Coordinates of C-alpha atoms in Angstrom, one line a residue:
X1062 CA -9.0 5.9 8.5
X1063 CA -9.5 5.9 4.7
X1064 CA -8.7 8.5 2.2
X1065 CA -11.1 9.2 -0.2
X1066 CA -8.7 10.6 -2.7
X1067 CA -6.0 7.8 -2.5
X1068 CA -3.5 7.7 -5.0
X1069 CA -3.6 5.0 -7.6
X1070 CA 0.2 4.3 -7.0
X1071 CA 2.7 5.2 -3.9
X1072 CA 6.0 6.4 -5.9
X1073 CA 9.5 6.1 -4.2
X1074 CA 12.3 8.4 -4.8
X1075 CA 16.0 7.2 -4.8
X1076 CA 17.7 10.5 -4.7
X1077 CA 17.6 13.9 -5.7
X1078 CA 19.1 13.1 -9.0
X1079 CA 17.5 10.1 -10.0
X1080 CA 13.5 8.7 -9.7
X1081 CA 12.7 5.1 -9.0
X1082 CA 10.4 4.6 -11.7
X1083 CA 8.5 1.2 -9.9
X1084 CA 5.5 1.7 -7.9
X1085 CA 3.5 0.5 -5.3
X1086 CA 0.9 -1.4 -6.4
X1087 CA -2.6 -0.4 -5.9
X1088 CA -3.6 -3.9 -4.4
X1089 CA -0.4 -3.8 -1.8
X1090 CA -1.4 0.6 -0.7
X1091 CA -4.8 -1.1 0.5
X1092 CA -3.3 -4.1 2.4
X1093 CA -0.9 -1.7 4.5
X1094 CA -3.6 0.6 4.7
X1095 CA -5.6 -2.5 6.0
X1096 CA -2.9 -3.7 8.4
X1097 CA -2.3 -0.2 9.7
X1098 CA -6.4 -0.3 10.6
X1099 CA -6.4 -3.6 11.9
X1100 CA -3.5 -3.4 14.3
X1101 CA -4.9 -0.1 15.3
X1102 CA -8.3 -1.1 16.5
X1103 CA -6.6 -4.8 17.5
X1104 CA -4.5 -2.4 19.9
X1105 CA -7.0 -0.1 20.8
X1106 CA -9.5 -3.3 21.9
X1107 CA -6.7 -5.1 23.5
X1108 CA -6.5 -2.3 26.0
X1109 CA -9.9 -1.9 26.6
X1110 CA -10.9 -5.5 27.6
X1111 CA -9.2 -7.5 29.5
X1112 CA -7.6 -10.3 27.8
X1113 CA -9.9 -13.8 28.2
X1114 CA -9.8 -17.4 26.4
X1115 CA -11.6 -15.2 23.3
X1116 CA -8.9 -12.8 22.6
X1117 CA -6.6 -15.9 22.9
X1118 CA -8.2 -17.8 20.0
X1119 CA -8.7 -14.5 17.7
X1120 CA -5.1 -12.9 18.5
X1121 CA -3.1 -15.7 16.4
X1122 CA -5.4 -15.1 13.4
X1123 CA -5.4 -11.0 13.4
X1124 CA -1.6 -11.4 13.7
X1125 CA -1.5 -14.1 10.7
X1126 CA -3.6 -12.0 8.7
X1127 CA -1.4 -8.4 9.1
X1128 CA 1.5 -11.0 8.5
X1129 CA 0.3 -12.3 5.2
X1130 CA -1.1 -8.3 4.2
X1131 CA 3.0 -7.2 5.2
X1132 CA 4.7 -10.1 3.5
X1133 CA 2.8 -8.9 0.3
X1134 CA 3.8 -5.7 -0.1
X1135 CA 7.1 -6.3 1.3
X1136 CA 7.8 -9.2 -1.3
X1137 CA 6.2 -6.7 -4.0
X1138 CA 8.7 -4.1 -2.9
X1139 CA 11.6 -6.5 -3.3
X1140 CA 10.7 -7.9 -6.4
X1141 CA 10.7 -4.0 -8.1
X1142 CA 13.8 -3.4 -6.4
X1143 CA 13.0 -1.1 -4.0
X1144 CA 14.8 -2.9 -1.2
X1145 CA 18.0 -3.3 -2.9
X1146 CA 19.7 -0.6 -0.4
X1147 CA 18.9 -2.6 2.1
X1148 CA 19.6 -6.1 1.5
X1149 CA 23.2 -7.3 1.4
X1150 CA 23.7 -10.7 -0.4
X1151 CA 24.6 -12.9 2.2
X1152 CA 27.2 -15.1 2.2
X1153 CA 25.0 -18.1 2.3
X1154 CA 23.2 -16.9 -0.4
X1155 CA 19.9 -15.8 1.5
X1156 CA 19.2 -12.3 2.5
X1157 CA 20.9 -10.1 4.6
X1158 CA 19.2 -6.4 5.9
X1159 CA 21.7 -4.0 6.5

């Protein structure tokens, strides 16, 4: 399901008071747009057929690819700083999601 008139960035709003001024990058609205599709139909098919040796060898690689589309955008979002509400520093020094 593809919009025709898709914005050029996805803005996000801290509060009432104050606007985030990062934005989604075009590249990283397409790849969630892309995952949302591809888990949809991946869904949608998995319930219509029953699952044989084929599904088995193309379900690892649909999943790998919405993974790697995901881990884009997410690591984009972190990097602006648009996940700092939700991620604690932990006290081993990783992450922590609150």
């Amino acid at each position: 399901m593809h919009n025709q008139s898709a914005p050029q960035t996805a803005s996000a709003c801290r509060d009432s008071l104050s606007t985030i001024s990062e934005h989604l990058s075009l590249e990283s609205f397409h790849k969630l747009n892309r995952a949302c599709e591809t888990l949809h139909y991946f869904g949608s098919d998995l319930r219509r057929h029953e699952i044989n040796g084929l599904s088995q060898l193309y379900t690892p690689q649909i999943l790998s690819y919405v993974h790697e589309d995901i881990s884009h955008v997410l690591e984009e979002l972190k990097a602006k700083g648009l996940c700092r509400d939700f991620i604690a520093p932990s006290v081993n020094g990783g992450e922590h999601h609150v």
